Short mmCIF file of C-alpha atoms and ligand atoms in Angstrom, two decimals:
data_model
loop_
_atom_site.label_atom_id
_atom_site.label_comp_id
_atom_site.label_asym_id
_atom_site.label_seq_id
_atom_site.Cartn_x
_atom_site.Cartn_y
_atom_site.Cartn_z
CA UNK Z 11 -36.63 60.54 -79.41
CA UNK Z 12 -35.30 57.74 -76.69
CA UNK Z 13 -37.72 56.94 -74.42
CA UNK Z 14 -36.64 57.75 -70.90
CA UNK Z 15 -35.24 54.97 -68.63
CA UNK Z 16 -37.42 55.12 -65.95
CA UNK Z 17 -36.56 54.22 -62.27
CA UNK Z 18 -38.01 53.19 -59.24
CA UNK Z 19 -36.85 53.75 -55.54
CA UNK Z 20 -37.65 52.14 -52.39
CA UNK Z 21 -36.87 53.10 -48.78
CA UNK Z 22 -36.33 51.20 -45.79
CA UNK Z 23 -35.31 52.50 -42.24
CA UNK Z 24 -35.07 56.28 -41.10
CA UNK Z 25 -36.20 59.40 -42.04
CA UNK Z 26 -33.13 60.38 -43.22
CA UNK Z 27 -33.39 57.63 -45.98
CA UNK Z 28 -36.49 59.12 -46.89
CA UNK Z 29 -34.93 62.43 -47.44
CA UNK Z 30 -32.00 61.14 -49.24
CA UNK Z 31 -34.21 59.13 -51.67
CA UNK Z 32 -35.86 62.61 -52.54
CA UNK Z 33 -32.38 63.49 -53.36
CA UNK Z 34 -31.82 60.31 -55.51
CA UNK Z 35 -34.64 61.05 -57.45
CA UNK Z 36 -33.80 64.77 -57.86
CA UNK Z 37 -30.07 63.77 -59.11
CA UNK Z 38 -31.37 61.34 -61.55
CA UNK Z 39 -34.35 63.80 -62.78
CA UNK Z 40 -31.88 66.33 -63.82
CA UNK Z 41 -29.98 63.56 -65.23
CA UNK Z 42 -32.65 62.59 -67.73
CA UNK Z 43 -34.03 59.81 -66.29
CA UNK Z 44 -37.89 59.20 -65.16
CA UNK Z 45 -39.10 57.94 -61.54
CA UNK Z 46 -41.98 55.61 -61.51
CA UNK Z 47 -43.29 54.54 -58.55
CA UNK Z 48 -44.40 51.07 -60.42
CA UNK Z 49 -41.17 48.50 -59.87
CA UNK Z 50 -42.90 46.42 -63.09
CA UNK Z 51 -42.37 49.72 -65.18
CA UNK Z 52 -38.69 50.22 -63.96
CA UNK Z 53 -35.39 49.94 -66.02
CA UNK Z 54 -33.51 50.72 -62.77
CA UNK Z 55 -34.38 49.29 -59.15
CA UNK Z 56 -32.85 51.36 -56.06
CA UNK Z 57 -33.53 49.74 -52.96
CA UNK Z 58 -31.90 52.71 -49.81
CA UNK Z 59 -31.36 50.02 -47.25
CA UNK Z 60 -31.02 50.12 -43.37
CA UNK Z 61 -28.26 48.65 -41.53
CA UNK Z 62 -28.74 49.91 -37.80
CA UNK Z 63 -30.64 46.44 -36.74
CA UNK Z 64 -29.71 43.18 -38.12
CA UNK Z 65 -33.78 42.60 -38.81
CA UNK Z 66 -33.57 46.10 -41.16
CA UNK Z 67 -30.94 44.00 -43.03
CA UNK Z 68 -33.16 40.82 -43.57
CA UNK Z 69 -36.10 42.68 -44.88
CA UNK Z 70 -33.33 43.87 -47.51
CA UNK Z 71 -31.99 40.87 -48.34
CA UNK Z 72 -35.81 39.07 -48.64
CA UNK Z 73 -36.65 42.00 -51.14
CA UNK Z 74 -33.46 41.30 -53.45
CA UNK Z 75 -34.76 37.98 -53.46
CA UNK Z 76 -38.17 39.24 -55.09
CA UNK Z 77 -36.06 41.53 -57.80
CA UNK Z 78 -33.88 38.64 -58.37
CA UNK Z 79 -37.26 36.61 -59.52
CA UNK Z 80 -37.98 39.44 -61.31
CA UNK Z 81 -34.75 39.69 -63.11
CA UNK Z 82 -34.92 36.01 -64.30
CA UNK Z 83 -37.70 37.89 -66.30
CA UNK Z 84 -36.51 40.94 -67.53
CA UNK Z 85 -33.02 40.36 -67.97
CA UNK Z 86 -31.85 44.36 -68.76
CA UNK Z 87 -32.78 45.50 -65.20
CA UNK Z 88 -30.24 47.11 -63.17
CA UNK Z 89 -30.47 46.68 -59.48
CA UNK Z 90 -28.96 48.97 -57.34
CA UNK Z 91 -28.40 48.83 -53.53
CA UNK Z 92 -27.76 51.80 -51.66
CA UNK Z 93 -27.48 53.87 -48.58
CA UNK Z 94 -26.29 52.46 -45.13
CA UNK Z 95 -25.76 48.73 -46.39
CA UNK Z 96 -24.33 49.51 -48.86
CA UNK Z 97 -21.49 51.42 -47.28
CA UNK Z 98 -21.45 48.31 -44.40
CA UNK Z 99 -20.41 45.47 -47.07
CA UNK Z 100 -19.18 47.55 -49.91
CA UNK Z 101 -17.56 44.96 -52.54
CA UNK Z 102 -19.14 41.74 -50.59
CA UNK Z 103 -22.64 42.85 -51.17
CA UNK Z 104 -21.73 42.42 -55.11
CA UNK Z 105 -20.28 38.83 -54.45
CA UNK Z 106 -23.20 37.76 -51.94
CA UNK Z 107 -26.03 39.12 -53.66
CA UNK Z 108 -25.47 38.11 -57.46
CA UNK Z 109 -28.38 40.45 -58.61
CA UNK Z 110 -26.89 43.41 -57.29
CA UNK Z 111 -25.36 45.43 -60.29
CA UNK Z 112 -25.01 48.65 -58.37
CA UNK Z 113 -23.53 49.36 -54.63
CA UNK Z 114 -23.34 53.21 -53.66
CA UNK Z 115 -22.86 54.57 -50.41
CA UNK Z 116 -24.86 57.36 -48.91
CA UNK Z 117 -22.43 60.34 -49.72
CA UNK Z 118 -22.05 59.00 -53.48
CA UNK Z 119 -25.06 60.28 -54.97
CA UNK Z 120 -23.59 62.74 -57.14
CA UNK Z 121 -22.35 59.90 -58.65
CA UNK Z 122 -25.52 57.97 -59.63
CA UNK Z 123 -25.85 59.05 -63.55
CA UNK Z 124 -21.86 57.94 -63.81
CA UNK Z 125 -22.28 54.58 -62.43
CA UNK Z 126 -25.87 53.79 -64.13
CA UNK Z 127 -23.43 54.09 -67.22
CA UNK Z 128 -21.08 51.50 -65.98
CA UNK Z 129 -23.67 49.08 -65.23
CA UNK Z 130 -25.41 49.65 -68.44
CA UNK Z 131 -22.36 48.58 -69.84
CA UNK Z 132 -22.87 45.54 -67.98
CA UNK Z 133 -20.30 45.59 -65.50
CA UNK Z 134 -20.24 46.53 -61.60
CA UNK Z 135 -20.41 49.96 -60.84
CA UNK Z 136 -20.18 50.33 -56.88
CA UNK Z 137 -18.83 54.03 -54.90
CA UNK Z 138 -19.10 53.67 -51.26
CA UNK Z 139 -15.96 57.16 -50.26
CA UNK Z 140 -17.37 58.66 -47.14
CA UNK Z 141 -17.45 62.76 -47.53
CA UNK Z 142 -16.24 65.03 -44.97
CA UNK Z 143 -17.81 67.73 -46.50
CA UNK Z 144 -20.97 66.77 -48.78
CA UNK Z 145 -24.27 67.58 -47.51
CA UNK Z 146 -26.31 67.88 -50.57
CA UNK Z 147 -27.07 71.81 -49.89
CA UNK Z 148 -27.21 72.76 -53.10
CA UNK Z 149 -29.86 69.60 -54.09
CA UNK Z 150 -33.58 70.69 -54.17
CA UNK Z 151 -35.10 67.27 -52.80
CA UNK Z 152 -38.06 65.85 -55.50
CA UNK Z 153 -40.99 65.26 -52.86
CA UNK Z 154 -42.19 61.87 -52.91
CA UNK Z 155 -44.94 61.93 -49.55
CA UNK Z 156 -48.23 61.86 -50.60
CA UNK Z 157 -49.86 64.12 -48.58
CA UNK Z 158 -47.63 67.21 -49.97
CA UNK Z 159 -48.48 68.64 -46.02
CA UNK Z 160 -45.40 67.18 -44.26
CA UNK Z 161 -41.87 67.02 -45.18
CA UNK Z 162 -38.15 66.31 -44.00
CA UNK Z 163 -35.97 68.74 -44.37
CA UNK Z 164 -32.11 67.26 -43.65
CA UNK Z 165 -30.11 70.17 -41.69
CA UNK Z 166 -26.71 68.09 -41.15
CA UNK Z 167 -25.65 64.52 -42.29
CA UNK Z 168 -23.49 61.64 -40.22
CA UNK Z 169 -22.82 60.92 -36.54
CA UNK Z 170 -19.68 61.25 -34.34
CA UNK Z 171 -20.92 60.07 -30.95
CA UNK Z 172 -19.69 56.78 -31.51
CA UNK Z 173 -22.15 55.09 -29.00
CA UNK Z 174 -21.00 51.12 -28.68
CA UNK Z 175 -23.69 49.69 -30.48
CA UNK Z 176 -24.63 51.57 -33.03
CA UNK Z 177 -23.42 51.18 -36.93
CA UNK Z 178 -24.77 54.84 -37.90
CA UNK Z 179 -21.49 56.53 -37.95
CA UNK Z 180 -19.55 53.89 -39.86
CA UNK Z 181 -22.28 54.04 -42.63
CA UNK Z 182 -22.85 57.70 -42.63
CA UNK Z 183 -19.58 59.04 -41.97
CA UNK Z 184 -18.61 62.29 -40.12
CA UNK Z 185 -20.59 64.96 -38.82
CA UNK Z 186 -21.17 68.17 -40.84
CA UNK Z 187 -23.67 70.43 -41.14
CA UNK Z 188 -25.90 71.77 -44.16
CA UNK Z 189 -25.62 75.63 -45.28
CA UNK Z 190 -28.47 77.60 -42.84
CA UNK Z 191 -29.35 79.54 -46.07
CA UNK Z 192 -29.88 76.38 -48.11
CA UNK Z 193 -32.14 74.79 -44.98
CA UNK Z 194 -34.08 77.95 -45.04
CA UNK Z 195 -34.85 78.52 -48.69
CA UNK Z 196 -36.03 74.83 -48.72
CA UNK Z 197 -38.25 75.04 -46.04
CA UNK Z 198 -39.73 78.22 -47.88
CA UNK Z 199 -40.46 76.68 -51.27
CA UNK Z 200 -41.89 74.09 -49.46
CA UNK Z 201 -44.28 76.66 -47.68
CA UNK Z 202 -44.84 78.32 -50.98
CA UNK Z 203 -46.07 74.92 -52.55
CA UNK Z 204 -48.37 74.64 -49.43
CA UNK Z 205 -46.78 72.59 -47.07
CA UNK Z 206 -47.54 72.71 -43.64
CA UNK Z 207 -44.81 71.12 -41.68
CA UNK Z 208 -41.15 70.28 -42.04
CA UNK Z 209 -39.08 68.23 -39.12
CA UNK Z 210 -35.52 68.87 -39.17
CA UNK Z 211 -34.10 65.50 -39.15
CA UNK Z 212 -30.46 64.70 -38.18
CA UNK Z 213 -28.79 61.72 -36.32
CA UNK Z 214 -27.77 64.46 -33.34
CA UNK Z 215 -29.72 67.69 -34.05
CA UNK Z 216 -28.36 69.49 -31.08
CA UNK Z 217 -24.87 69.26 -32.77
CA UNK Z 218 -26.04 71.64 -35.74
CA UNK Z 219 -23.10 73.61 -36.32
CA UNK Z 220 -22.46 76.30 -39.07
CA UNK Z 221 -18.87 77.55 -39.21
CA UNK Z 222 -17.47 77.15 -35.81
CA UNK Z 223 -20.42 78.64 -34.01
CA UNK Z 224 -22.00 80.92 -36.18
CA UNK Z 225 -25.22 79.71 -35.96
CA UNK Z 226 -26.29 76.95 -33.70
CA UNK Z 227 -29.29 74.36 -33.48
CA UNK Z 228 -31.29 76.25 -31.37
CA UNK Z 229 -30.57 80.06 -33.85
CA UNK Z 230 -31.43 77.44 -36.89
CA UNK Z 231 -34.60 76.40 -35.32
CA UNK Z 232 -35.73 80.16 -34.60
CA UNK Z 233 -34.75 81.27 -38.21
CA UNK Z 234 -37.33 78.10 -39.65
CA UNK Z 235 -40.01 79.17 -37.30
CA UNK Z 236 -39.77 82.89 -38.59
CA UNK Z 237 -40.34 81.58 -42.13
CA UNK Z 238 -43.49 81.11 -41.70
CA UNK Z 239 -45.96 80.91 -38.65
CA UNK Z 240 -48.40 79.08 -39.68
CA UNK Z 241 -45.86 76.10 -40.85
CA UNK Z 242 -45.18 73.46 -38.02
CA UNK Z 243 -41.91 73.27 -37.53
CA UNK Z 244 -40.61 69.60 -35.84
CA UNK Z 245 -37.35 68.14 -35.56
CA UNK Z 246 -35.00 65.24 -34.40
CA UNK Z 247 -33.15 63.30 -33.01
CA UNK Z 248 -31.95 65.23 -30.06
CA UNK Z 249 -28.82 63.90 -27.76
CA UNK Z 250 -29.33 63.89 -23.78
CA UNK Z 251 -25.54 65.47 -23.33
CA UNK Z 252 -25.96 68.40 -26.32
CA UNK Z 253 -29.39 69.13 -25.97
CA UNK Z 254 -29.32 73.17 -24.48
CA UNK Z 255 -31.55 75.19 -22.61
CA UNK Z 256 -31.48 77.79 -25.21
CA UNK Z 257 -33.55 75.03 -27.12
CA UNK Z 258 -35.54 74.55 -24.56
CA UNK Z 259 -36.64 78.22 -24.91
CA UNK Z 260 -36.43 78.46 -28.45
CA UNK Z 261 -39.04 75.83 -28.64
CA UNK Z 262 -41.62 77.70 -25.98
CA UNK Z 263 -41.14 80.85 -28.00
CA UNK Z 264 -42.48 79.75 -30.78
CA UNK Z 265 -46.35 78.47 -30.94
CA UNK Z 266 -44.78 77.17 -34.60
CA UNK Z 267 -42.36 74.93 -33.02
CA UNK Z 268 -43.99 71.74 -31.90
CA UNK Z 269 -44.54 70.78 -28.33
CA UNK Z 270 -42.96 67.43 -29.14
CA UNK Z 271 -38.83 66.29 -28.32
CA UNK Z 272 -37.66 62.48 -29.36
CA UNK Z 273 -35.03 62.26 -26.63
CA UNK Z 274 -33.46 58.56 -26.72
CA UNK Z 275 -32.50 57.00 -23.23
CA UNK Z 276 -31.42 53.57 -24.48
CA UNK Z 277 -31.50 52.08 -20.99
CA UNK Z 278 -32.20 53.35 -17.08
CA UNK Z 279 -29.20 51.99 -15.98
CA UNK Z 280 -26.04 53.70 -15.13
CA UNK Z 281 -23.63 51.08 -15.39
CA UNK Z 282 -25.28 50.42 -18.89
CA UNK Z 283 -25.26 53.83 -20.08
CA UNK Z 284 -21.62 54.06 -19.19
CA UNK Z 285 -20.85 50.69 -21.71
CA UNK Z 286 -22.83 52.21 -24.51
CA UNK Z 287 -20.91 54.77 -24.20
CA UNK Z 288 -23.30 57.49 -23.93
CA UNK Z 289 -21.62 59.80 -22.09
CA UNK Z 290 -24.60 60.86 -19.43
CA UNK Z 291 -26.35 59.41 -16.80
CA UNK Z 292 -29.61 58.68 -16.13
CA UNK Z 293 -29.66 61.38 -13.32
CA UNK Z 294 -28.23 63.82 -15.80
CA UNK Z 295 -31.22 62.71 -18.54
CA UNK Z 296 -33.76 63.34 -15.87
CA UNK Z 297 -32.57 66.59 -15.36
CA UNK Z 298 -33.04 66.72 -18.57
CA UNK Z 299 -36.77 66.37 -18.50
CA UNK Z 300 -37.67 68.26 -15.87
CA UNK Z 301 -35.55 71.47 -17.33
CA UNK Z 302 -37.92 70.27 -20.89
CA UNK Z 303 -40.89 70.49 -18.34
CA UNK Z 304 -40.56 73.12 -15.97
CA UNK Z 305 -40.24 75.76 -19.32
CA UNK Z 306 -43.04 73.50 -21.51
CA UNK Z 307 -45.44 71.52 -19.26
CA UNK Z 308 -47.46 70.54 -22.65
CA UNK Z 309 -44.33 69.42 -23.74
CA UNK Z 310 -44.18 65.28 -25.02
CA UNK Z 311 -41.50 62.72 -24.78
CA UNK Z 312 -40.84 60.21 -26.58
CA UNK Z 313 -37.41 58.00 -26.25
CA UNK Z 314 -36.14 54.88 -27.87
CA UNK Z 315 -34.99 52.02 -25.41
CA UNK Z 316 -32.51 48.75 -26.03
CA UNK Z 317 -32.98 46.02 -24.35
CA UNK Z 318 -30.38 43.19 -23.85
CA UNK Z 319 -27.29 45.23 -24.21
CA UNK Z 320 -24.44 43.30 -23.00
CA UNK Z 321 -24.22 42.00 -19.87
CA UNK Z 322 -27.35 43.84 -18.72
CA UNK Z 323 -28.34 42.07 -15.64
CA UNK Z 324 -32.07 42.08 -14.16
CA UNK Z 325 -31.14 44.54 -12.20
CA UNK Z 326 -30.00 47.00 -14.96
CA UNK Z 327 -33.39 46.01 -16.60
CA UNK Z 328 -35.27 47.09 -13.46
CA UNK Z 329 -33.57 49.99 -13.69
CA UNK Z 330 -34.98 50.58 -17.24
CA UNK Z 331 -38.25 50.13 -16.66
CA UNK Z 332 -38.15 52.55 -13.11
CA UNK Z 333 -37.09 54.91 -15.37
CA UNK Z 334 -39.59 54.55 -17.41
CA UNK Z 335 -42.06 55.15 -14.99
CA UNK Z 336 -40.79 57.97 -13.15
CA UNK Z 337 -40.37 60.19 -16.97
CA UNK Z 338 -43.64 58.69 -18.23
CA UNK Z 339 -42.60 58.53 -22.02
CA UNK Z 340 -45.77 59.90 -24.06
CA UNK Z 341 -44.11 57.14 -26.50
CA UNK Z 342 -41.24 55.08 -27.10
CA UNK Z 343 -39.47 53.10 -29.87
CA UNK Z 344 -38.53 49.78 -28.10
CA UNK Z 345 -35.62 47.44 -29.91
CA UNK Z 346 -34.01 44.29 -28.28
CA UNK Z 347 -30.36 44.37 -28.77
CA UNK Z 348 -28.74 42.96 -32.17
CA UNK Z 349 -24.59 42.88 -32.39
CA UNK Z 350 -23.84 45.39 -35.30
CA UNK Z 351 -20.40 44.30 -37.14
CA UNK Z 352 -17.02 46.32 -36.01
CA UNK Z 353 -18.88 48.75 -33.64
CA UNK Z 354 -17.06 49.06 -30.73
CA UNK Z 355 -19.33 46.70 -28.64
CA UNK Z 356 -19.07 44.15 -31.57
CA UNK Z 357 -15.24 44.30 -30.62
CA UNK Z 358 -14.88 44.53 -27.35
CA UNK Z 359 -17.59 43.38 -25.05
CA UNK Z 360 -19.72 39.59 -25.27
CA UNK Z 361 -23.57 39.68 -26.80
CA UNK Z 362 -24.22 37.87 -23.46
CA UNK Z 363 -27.76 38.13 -22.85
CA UNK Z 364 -30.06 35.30 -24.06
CA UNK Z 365 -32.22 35.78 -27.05
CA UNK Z 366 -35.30 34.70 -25.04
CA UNK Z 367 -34.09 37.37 -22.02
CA UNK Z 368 -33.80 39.80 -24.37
CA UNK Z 369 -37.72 38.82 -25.60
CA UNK Z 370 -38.94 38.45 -22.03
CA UNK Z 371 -37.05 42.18 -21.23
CA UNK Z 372 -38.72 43.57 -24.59
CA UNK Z 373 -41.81 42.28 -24.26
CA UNK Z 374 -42.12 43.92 -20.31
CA UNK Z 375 -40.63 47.10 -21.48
CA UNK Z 376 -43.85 47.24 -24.18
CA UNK Z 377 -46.13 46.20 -22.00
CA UNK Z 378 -45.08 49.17 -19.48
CA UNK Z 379 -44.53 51.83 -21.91
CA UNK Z 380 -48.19 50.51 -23.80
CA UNK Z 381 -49.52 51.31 -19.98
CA UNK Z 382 -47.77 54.87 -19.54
CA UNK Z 383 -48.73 55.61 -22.96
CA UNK Z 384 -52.43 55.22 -22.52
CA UNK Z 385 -52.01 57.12 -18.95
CA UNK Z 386 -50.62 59.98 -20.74
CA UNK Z 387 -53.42 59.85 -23.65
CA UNK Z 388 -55.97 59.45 -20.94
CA UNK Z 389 -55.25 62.89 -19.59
CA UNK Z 390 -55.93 64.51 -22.86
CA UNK Z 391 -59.89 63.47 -22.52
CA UNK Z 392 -62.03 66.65 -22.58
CA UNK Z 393 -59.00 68.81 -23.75
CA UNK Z 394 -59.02 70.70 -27.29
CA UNK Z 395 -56.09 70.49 -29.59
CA UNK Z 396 -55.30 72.44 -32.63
CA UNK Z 397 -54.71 69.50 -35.53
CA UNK Z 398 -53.21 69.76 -39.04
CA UNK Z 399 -55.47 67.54 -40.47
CA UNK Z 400 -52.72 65.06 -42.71
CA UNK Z 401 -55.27 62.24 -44.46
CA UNK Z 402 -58.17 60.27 -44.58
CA UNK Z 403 -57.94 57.54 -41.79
CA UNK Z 404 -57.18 53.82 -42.67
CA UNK Z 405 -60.28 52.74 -41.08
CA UNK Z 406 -62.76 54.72 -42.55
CA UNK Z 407 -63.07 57.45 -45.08
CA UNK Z 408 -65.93 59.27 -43.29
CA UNK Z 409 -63.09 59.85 -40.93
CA UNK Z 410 -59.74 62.22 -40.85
CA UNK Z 411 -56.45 62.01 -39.07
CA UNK Z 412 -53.62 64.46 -38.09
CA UNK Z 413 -51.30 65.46 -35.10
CA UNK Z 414 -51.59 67.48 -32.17
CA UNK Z 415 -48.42 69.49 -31.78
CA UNK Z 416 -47.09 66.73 -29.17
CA UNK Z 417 -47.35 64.43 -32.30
CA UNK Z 418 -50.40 62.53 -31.12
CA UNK Z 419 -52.99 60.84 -33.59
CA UNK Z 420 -56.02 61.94 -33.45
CA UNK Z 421 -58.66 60.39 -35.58
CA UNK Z 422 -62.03 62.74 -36.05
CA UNK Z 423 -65.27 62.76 -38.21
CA UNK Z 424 -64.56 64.17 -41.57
CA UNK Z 425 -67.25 66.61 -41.80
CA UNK Z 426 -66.40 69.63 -44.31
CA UNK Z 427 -62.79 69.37 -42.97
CA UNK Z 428 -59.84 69.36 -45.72
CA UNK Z 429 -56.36 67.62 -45.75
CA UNK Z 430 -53.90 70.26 -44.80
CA UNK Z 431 -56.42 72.57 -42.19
CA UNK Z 432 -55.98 73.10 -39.31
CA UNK Z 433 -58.90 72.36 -36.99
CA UNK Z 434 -59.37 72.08 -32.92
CA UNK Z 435 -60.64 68.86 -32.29
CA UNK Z 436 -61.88 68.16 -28.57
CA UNK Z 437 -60.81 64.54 -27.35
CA UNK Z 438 -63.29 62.54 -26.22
CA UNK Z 439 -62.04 59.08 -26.03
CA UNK Z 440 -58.67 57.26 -26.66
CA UNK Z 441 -56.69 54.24 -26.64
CA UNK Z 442 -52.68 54.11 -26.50
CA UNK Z 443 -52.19 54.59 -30.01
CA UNK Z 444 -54.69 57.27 -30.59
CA UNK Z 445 -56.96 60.02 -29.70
CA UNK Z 446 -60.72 59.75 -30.99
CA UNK Z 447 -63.00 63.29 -30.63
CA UNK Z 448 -64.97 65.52 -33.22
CA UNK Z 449 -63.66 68.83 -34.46
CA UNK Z 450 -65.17 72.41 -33.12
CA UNK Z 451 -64.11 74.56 -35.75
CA UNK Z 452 -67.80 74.97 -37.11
CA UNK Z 453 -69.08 76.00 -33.72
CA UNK Z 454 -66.07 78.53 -33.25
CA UNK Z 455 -66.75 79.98 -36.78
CA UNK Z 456 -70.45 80.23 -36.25
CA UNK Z 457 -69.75 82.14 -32.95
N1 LIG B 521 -29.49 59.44 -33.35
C1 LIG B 521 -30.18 58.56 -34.24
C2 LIG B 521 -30.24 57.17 -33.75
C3 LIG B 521 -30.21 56.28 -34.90
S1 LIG B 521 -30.45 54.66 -34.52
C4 LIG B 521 -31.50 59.10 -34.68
O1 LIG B 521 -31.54 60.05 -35.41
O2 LIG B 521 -32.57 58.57 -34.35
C5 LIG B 521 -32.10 54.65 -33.86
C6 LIG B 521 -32.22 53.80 -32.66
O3 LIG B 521 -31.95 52.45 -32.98
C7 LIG B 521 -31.23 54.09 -31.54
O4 LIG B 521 -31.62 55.18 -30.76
C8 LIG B 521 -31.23 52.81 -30.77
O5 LIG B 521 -32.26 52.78 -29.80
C9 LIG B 521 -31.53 51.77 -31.83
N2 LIG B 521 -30.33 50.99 -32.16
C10 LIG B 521 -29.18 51.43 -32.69
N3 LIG B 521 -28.29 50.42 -32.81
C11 LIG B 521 -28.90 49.31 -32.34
C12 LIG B 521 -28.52 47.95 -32.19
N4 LIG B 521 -27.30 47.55 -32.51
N5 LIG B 521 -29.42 47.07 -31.68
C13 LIG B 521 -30.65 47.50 -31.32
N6 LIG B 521 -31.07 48.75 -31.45
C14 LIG B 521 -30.22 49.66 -31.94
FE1 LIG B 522 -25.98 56.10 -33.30
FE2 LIG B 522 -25.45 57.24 -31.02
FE3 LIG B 522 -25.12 58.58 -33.29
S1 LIG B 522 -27.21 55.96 -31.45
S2 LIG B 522 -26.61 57.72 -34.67
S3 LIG B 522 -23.98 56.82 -32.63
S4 LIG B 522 -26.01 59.34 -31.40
#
């Protein structure tokens, strides 16, 4: 019998790469190929590449570099690039990048086994049609975390908010959302096989739609959380302008449902806002925040922030950072602007700030939110949180990590603890990353 070809598959950018590399290697399974997570074992290289910051795209290109070495090597090795840039430069990614033999877009999948032929034929083989309609439903997703406690669980694929400066919906395509009975059998297997928590991960969550109202984001969420109570249920990204009260009191309903809501800002400033194209304003978002807090006080915020947008004056920046202090992010991605090819800001408006502004507005946005963000940790001293314990820490193996339902880190003493329990830990000390204490459970049992 033919030995299998084996492949290997790495991931850069969101979580909804990660997730659609599970499907990858489900699709080729079936097809009768064999994942390895050992590059120096593969036949077939898939790299699922990022194209939402022009540094995401470096960190691709550097790696081809590395398979291109290796190729020099072992000539009958099929490279294959796919996800977001792959659907940005289509054909020219095959003419820039000689080692590429495969370029497939992120609602071509299907089409994986099909193209592997072509290229083992040794020509091109590239498929980079945008979908209206696929969302993978029917796809049971091969796990490839290494915990086998947490998982993504895609609910609805592309983006149609079109915000200036963002390449997501030209690489993913249209919005459409993922059969509710196919979400919810997933997430059950995935109980069944001992998981403990599943985020629903979309680029606008609040936009989950199933047939023209059926069944909304906030119904989907309450159907997950019914699965199975003692399963965490997370999910993002949410959108400022979509994001409903009703999911406001889904959430507190539901002990299940994580105290925890990624709720991107992008920038304080209204006249900034308005050019991005965001479509609310950063009275509107506050609202926001205090509707979140006035039904979930324990509930935490985290936001991403981009700084440098064009024609952001100090002022606008000033703007960012007193917004950051009056919401108090628990945590915040921070990114300095980068121009994003034939997005609307790419087209119509100047990449006017400095580089070394945009540094100087980055590094005082970190330096803030690093302050707020041990604040906010600070006020968790003395208090007990339940934990799903997720691994050993990096630090030390006497010592284990996991999340409070706001999704903070806390690191604790091992003891007889086990990956996957959950366990009330007390906090007794911190820093802005992380929460240190020891866990009570033995105390509680003895009791
Ligand atoms: N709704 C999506 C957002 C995807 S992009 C989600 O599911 O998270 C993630 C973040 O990258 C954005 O919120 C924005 O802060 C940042 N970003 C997007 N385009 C960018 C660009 N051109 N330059 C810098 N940061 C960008
Ligand atoms: Fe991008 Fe805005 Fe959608 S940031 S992913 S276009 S919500």
């Amino acid at each position: 019998m033919e030995d299998k070809r084996k492949f290997y598959i790495e991931t850069y950018g969101c979580q909804m790469n990660v997730s659609d590399s599970e499907l990858v290697v489900s699709i080729l399974t079936s097809a009768g190929f064999q994942h390895t997570p050992d590059y120096n074992l593969a036949d077939i290289i898939f790299i699922n590449t990022c194209s939402v910051r022009e540094t995401a795209e470096t960190r691709v290109r550097g790696r081809l570099t590395v398979f291109k070495t290796m190729k020099k090597v072992k000539k009958g090795i099929i490279v294959a690039v796919l996800g977001c840039m792959a659907e940005r430069l289509k054909d020219k990614l095959l003419e820039e990048e000689q080692v590429v033999d495969m370029v497939v877009g992120p609602d071509a999948y299907r089409q994986l086994p099909q193209l592997l032929a072509v290229a083992e034929n040794g020509q091109k083989a590239i498929n980079v049609l945008l979908s209206k309609e696929e969302t993978y439903a029917d796809i049971s997703p091969v796990k490839l975390d290494e915990n086998g406690i947490s998982s993504f669980v895609s609910i609805m694929r592309g983006c149609d908010n079109m915000c200036a400066f963002c390449i997501v919906p030209f690489t993913r395509g249209r919005e459409r959302s993922r059969a509710p009975q196919t979400i919810i059998n997933e997430i059950t297997e995935l109980s069944k096989t001992g998981y403990k928590e599943v985020t629903l991960i979309g680029q606008n969550v609040d936009k989950y739609n199933w047939n023209d109202g059926e069944l909304n984001f906030a119904q989907l969420l309450e159907k997950a959380a019914l699965i199975d109570s003692s399963m965490r249920i997370r999910f993002a990204t949410s959108y400022p302008q979509d994001m409903t009260d009703e999911l406001i009191y889904t959430m507190a309903k539901y002990p299940n449902i994580c105290k925890y809501i990624h709720l991107p800002i992008q920038s304080g400033s209204n006249a900034i806002l308005e050019k991005m194209k965001r479509g609310y304003s950063r009275q509107w978002y506050i609202d926001r925040i205090n509707a979140i807090r006035k039904v979930i006080p324990d509930c935490a915020i985290s936001t991403d922030i981009v700084a440098g947008f064009c024609s952001e004056t100090d002022q606008d920046h000033e703007d960012t950072l007193s917004l950051m202090e009056e919401v108090k992010f628990d945590f915040a991605y921070m990114f300095k602007y980068s121009v994003r090819p034939n997005t609307y800001a790419a087209r119509n408006y100047v990449d006017d700030v400095s580089e070394a502004t945009k540094t100087k507005r980055l590094e005082e946005i970190i330096k803030l939110q690093n302050k707020i963000s041990l604040e906010a940790n600070r006020k968790d001293l003395g208090k007990t949180f339940q934990i799903l314990i997720e691994g050993y820490s990096k630090r030390s193996t006497d010592k284990l990590f996991g999340r409070t339902s706001q999704n903070k880190v806390v690191v604790f003493p091992a003891e007889k603890n086990k990956i996957g329990a959950y366990v009330d830990v007390i906090i007794t000390s911190c820093t802005q990353a992380t929460l240190n204490g020891y866990s009570v459970i033995k105390t509680l049992k003895q009791t």
